[in-house]
Each structure stands twice: as structure tokens, then as C-alpha cells.
Short mmCIF file of C-alpha atoms in Angstrom, two decimals:
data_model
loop_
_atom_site.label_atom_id
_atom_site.label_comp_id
_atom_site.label_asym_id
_atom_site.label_seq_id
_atom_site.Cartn_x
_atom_site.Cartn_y
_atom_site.Cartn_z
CA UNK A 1 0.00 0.00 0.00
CA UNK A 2 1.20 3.67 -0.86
CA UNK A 3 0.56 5.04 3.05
CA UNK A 4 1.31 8.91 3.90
CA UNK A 5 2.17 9.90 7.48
CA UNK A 6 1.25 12.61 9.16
CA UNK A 7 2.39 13.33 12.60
CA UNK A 8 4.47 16.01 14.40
CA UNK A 9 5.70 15.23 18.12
CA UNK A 10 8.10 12.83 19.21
CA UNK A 11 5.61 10.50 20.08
CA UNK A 12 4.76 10.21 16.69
CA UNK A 13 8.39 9.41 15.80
CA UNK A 14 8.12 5.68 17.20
CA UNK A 15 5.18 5.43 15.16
CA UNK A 16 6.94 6.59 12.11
CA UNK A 17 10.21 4.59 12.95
CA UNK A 18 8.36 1.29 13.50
CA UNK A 19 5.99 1.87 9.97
CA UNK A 20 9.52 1.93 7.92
CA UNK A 21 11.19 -0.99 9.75
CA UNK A 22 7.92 -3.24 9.20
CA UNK A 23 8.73 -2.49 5.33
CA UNK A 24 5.91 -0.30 4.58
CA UNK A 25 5.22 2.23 1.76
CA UNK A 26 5.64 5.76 3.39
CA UNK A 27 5.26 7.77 0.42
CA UNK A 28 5.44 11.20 2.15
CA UNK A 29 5.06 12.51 5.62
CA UNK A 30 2.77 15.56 6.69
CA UNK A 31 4.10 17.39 9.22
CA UNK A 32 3.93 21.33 11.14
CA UNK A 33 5.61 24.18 9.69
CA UNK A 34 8.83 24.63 10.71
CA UNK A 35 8.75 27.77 13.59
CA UNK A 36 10.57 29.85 15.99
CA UNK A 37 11.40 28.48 19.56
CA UNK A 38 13.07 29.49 22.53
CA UNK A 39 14.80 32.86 23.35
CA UNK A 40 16.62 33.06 20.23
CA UNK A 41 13.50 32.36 18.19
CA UNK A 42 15.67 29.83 16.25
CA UNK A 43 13.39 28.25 13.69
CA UNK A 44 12.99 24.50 14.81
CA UNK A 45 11.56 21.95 13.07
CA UNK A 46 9.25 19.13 14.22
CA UNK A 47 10.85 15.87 15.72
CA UNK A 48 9.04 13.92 12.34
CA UNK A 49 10.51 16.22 9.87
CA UNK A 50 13.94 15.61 11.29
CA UNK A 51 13.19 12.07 11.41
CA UNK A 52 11.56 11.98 7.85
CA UNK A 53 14.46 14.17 6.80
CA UNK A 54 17.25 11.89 7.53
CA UNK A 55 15.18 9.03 6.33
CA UNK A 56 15.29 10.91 2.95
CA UNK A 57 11.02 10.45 3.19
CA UNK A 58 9.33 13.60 1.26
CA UNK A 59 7.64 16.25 3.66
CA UNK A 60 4.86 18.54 3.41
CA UNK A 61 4.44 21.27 5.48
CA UNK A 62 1.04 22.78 4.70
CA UNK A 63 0.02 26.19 6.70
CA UNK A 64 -3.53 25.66 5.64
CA UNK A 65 -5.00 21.91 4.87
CA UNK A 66 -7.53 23.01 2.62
CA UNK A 67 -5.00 24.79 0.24
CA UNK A 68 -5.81 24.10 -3.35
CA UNK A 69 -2.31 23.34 -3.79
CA UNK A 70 -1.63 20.96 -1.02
CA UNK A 71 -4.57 18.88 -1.99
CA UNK A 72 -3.59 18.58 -5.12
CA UNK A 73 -0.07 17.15 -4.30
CA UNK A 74 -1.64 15.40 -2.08
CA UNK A 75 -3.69 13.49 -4.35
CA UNK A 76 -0.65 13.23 -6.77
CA UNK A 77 0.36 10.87 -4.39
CA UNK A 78 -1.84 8.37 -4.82
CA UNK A 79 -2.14 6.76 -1.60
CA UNK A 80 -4.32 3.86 -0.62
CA UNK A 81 -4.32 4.92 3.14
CA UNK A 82 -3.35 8.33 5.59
CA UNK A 83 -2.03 7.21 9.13
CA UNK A 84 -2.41 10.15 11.39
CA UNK A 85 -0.04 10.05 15.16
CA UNK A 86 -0.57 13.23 16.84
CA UNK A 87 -0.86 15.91 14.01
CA UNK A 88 -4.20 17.76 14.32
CA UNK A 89 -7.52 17.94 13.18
CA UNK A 90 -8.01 16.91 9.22
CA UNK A 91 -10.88 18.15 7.05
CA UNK A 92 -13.36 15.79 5.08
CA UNK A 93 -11.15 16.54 1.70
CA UNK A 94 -8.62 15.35 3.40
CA UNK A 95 -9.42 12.38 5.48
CA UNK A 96 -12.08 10.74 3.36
CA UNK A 97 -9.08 11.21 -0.23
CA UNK A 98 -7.57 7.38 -0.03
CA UNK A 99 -9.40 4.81 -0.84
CA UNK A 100 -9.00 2.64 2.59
CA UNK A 101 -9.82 5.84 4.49
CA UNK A 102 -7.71 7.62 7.25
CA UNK A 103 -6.46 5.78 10.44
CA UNK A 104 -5.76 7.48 13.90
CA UNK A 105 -3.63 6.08 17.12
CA UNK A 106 -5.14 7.72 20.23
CA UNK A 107 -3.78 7.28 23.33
CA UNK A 108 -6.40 6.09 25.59
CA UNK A 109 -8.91 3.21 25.43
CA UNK A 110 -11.53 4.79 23.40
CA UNK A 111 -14.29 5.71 23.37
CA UNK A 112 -12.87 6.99 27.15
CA UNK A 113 -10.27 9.85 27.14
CA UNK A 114 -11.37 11.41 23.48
CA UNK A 115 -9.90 14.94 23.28
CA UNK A 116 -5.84 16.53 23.33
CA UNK A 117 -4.50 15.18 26.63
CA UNK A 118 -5.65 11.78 27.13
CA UNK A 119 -2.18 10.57 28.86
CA UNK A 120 -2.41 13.24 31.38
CA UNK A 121 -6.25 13.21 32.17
CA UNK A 122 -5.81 9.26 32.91
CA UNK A 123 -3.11 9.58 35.48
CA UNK A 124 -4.63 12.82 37.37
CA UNK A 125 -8.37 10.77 37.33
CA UNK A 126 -6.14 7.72 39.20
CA UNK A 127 -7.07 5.08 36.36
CA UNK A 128 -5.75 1.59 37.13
CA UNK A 129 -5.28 0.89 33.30
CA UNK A 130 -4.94 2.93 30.20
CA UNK A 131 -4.04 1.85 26.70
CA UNK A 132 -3.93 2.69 23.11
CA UNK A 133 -6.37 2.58 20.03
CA UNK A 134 -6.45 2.54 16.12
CA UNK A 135 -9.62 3.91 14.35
CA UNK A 136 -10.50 5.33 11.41
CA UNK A 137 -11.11 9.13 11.20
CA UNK A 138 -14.28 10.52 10.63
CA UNK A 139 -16.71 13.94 11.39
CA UNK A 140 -16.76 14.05 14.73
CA UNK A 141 -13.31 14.26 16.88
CA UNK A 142 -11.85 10.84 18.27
CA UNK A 143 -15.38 9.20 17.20
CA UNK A 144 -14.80 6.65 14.38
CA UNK A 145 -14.65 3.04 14.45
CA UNK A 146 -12.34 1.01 16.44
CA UNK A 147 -9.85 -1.11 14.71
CA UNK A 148 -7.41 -2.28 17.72
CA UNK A 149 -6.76 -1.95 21.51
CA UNK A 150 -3.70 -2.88 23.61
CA UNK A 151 -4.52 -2.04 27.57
CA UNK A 152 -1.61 -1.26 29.46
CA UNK A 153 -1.70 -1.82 33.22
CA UNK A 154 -1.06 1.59 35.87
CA UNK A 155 0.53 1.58 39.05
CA UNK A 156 -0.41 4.86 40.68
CA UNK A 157 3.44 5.67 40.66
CA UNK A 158 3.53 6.75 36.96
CA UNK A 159 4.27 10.48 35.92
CA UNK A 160 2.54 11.33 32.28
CA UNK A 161 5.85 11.27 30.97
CA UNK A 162 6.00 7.66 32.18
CA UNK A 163 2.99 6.72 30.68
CA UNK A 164 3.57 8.38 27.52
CA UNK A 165 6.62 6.59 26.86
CA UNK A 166 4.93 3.09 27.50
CA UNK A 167 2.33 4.36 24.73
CA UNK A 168 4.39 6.05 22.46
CA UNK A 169 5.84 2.67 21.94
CA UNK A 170 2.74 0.40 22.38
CA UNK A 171 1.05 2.36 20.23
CA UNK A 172 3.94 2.05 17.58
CA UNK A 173 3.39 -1.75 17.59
CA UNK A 174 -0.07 -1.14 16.94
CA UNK A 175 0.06 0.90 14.42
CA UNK A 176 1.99 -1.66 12.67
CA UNK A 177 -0.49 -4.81 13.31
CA UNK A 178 -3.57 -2.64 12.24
CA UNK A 179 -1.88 -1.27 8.91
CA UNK A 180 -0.61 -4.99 8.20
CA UNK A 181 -4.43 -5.64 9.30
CA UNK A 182 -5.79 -3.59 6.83
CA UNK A 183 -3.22 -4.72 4.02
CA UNK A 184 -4.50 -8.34 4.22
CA UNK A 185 -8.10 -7.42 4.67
CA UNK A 186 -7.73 -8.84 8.41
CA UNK A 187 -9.81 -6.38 10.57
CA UNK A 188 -12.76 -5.48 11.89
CA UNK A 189 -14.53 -2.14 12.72
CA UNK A 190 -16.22 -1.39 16.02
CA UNK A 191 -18.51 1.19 16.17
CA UNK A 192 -17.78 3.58 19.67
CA UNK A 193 -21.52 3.42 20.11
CA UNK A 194 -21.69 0.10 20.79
CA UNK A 195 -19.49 0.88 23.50
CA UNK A 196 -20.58 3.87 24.77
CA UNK A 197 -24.44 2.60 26.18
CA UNK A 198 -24.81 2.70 30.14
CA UNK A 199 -21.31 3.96 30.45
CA UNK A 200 -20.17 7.74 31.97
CA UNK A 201 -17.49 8.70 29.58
CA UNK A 202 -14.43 10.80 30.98
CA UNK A 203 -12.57 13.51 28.28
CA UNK A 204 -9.66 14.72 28.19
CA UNK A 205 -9.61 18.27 27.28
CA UNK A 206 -6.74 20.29 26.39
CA UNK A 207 -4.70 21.61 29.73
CA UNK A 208 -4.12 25.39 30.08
CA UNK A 209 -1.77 26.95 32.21
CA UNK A 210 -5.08 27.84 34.57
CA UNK A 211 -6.00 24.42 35.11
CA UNK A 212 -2.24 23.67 36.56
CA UNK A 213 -2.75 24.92 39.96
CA UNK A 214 -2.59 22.90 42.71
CA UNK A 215 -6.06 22.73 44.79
CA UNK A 216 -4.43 21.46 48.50
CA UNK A 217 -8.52 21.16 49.41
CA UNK A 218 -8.67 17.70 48.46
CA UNK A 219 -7.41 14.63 49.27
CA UNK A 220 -4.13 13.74 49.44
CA UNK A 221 -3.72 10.92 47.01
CA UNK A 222 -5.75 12.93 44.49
CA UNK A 223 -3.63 16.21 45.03
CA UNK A 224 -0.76 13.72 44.06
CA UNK A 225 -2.36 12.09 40.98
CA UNK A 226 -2.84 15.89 40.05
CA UNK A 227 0.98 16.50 40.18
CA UNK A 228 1.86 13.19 38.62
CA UNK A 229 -0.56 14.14 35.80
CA UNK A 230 1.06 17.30 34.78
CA UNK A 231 4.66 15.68 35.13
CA UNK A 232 6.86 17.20 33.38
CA UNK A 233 4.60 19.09 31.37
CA UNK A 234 2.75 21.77 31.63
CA UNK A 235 3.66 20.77 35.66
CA UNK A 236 1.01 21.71 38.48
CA UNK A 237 2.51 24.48 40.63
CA UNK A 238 1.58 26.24 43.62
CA UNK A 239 3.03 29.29 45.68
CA UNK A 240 5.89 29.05 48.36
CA UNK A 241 6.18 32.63 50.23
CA UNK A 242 5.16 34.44 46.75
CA UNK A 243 6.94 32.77 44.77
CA UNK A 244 5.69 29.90 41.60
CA UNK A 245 6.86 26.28 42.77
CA UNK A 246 6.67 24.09 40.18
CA UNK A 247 5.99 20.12 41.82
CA UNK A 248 6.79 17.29 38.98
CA UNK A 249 5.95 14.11 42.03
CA UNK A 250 4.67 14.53 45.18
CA UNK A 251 3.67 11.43 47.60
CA UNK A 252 0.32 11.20 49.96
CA UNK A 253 0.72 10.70 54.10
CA UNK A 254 -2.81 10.03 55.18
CA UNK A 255 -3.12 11.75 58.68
CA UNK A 256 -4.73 13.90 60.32
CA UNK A 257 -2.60 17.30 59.06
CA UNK A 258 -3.75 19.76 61.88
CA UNK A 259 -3.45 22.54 59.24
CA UNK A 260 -5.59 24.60 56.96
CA UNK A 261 -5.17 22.68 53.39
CA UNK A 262 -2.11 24.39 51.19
CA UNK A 263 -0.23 25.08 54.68
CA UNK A 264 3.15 23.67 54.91
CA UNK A 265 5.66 22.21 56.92
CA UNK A 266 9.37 21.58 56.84
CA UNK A 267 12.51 20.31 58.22
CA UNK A 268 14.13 22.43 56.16
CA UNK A 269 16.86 19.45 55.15
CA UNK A 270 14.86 16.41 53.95
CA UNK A 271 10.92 16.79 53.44
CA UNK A 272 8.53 19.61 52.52
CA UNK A 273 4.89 18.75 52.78
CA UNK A 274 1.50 20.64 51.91
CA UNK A 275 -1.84 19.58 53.97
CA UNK A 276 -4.79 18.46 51.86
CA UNK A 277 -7.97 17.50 53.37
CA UNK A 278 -6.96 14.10 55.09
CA UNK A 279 -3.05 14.41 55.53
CA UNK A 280 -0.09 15.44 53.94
CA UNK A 281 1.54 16.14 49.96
CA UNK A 282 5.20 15.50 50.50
CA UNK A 283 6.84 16.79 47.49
CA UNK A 284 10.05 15.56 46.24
CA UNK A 285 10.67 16.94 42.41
CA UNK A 286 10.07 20.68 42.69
CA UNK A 287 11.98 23.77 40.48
CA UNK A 288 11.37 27.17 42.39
CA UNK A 289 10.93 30.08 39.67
CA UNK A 290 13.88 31.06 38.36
CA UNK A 291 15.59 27.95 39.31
CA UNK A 292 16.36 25.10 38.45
CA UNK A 293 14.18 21.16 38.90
CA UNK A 294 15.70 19.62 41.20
CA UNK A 295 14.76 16.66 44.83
CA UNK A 296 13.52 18.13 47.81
CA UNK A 297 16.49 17.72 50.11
CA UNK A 298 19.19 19.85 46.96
CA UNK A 299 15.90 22.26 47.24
CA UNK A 300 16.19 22.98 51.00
CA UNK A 301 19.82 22.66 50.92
CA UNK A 302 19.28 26.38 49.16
CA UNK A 303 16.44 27.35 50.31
CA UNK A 304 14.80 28.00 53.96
CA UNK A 305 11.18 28.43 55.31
#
């Protein structure tokens, strides 16, 4: 099959990586403008263009999908089938041009966790298993028919990044088996609502700066799925004596805290801990603004409260 790729993070890279080692077609990868980044606005370029790049793959970087132009190279390629890793949304000229259709890998066991931040919305809701999912593309965002599943099992120790690693490369596998699936005429489609009947469905909305604040009026253990959920990025933060402390892991004491939630207390050597509602947030990854990340006990080492 003549497949085109379209992706831009690094998590899309595995995908990308495991589609040309399994011998398939890639006859061009779609990928995000290159663009200025960090303090020298230094235009950067997307972790799948420099993968595509030294892969000698052909790129497109559309600003607009629905340019006349880039649809028409785009259907001067020819392709029997668009796999789409973490690009953004397509329109109907686009995902409806091959003939086999467009496929998506989401990271979450759909039809829970549609939306932008699935990863992180699993580990701050405390989910004891997440996975990932092929489908095909369709109107309606993270909607279409299911093609494949692989659950992965959570500890309530992993960070997003954690869990995002584990999927990046689950999902690659996936990928693979459902485009090898689709080659041979080996598949199936599940429709979502099928799945979806006497069910409450959790989302996973994008995450704004806003929503990264630390709320100490809760439990502990869900205060620290919070922190582990935004770990490393965006990162939950709160306030230490005016100033932004960002907290990457954090671990619940359950006791009685005899302090008004978001008050602290510290040996100033080894621990600093927040009270929540039923006991204590001990935090132990923190980078005060300005500063650096670094453990609790380098953290206290230069600073005192």
C-alpha cells in the first residue's frame, strides 16, 4: 500500500520509525511548519521532519489543509491509506481522499479519554489501566470506528511522561499490526456506540496553564495524581512565600494534618509537605521560579522556610 504519514511530536516518531522498519510504503510525511522556539527564536523543526528528513522520506508542510495546492499534491500521491499520530484535526477533503480511508492512534482506550490530553487526564483521574487505540477518522473528533486496543496496566506511581513513553511505543506496535491488518483485509470495525451505552465517559480536554494549579482542598492521594498528571509538562505548581513552585511528584501521608489545606511544613533538610484535606503532599521533584528542577532535600539545601 502507498501510506502517507502525518504526525508532528516525538511520540509520533516511534510510530513513524516502526511503519519503515515493518517495510511499509511511506510515500510522504505531513508534518507542522517549521517555527521559531526558545529565546533566540531559532526556527525548529518538528521531531518527524527531522526524522523523515534523515530518512530521505518527502515532507509537506502545509500552513492551511484546505489549500488548493496541497490537496492537489496530495492526491498526486496516490495513496491507498493516511495514518495520522498526533498531528491535528483533518478536514473531510482530506481524510475521506484514499481509498482505505484515514487511520488514527489515540492514546487512551476509546471511546474513554477522546480529546488533546488523554495521557495526562488518565493519570490525574487515578485510572488503574490505560491503553492505546487505532480507528478510522471521521466527522466528529476521536469518534470513528475502532480497529485495535492494547490495555496497558497503571501503578499509581507513573508520571505522564512515564505513561507516555509506554504508549508512544505500544502504540507504535499497533500501528503496525492494524496497517498490516488492513493490508490483508484482516480487521474489523467497532462502532464507539456500541461501546458507549450505560457507560459515563471521561474527556480529556486540552490543559491550560489555569487548570495547573494545585487545589491542596482535596485529598491527598488525588492532590498527588494531580501532580503526577502534569509531570513534566505543563507541571502543576503552587506558591511558596510568593513565589511559583513548580511540583513534577509529590507522595500522599494520610493523617490527620492539623493545618488549613495548602499550609506547609518543613525540616528544612529532607521533606517539605502541603496539607490536603486528610493528611499530607510531601513533594520531592520541585523547580522554584527562576531555578532550576531539582529533589527536595538539593531544594532545601538552598532554600529555607
Amino acid at each position: 500500500m502507498r501510506i502517507i504519514f502525518m504526525g508532528t511530536p516525538h511520540f509520533a516518531v516511534a510510530s513513524l520509525d516502526a511503519l519503515i522498519s515493518a517495510g511499509c510504503n511511506i510515500v510522504a510525511v505531513i508534518t507542522a511548519p517549521d517555527k521559531p522556539a526558545g529565546r533566540g527564536k531559532k526556527v525548529s523543526q518538528s521531531a518527524v521532519k527531522e526524522y523523515a528528513v534523515a530518512n530521505g522520506l518527502k515532507v509537506l508542510q502545509p500552513e492551511k489543509l484546505k489549500n488548493p495546492e496541497f490537496l492537489a499534491e496530495l492526491e498526486a500521491l496516490k495513496a491507498d491509506l493516511q495514518v495520522v499520530v498526533a498531528f491535528r484535526m483533518l478536514p473531510e477533503v482530506v481524510w475521506n481522499m484514499p481509498p482505505k480511508g484515514t487511520i488514527n492512534l489515540h492514546a487512551s482506550l476509546l471511546p474513554q479519554y477522546r480529546g488533546a490530553a488523554p495521557i495526562n487526564w488518565a493519570i490525574i483521574n487515578g485510572e488503574k489501566e490505560s491503553g492505546v487505540t487505532t480507528f478510522l477518522l471521521t466527522h466528529e473528533i476521536d469518534t470513528g470506528h475502532i480497529l485495535f486496543t492494547e490495555k496497558v496496566t497503571l501503578h499509581g506511581t507513573e508520571t505522564a511522561g512515564d505513561l507516555h513513553d509506554k504508549l508512544m511505543n505500544k502504540g507504535a506496535g499497533l500501528l503496525v499490526k492494524t496497517v498490516k491488518g488492513i493490508e490483508s483485509g484482516r480487521y474489523s470495525q467497532h462502532p464507539q456506540e456500541h461501546l458507549i451505552e450505560n457507560i459515563e465517559l471521561k474527556h480529556a480536554p486540552k490543559i491550560f496553564k489555569e487548570d495547573c494549579i494545585i487545589d491542596f482542598d482535596k485529598p491527598a492521594q488525588q492532590v498527588c495524581n494531580f501532580i503526577r498528571g502534569l509531570s513534566p509538562s505543563p507541571a502543576a505548581f503552587t506558591t511558596i512565600e510568593g513565589k511559583t513552585l513548580k511540583v513534577f511528584y509529590a507522595t500522599p501521608e494520610i493523617t490527620d494534618p492539623g493545618l488549613d489545606p495548602g499550609a506547609f511544613v518543613t525540616d528544612n533538610k529532607t521533606h517539605l509537605k502541603f496539607a490536603a484535606t486528610d493528611g499530607y503532599v510531601s513533594v520531592t521533584d520541585v523547580q522554584l521560579e527562576g531555578k532550576k528542577r531539582m529533589g527536595i532535600e538539593e531544594f532545601l539545601r538552598g532554600n529555607k522556610f
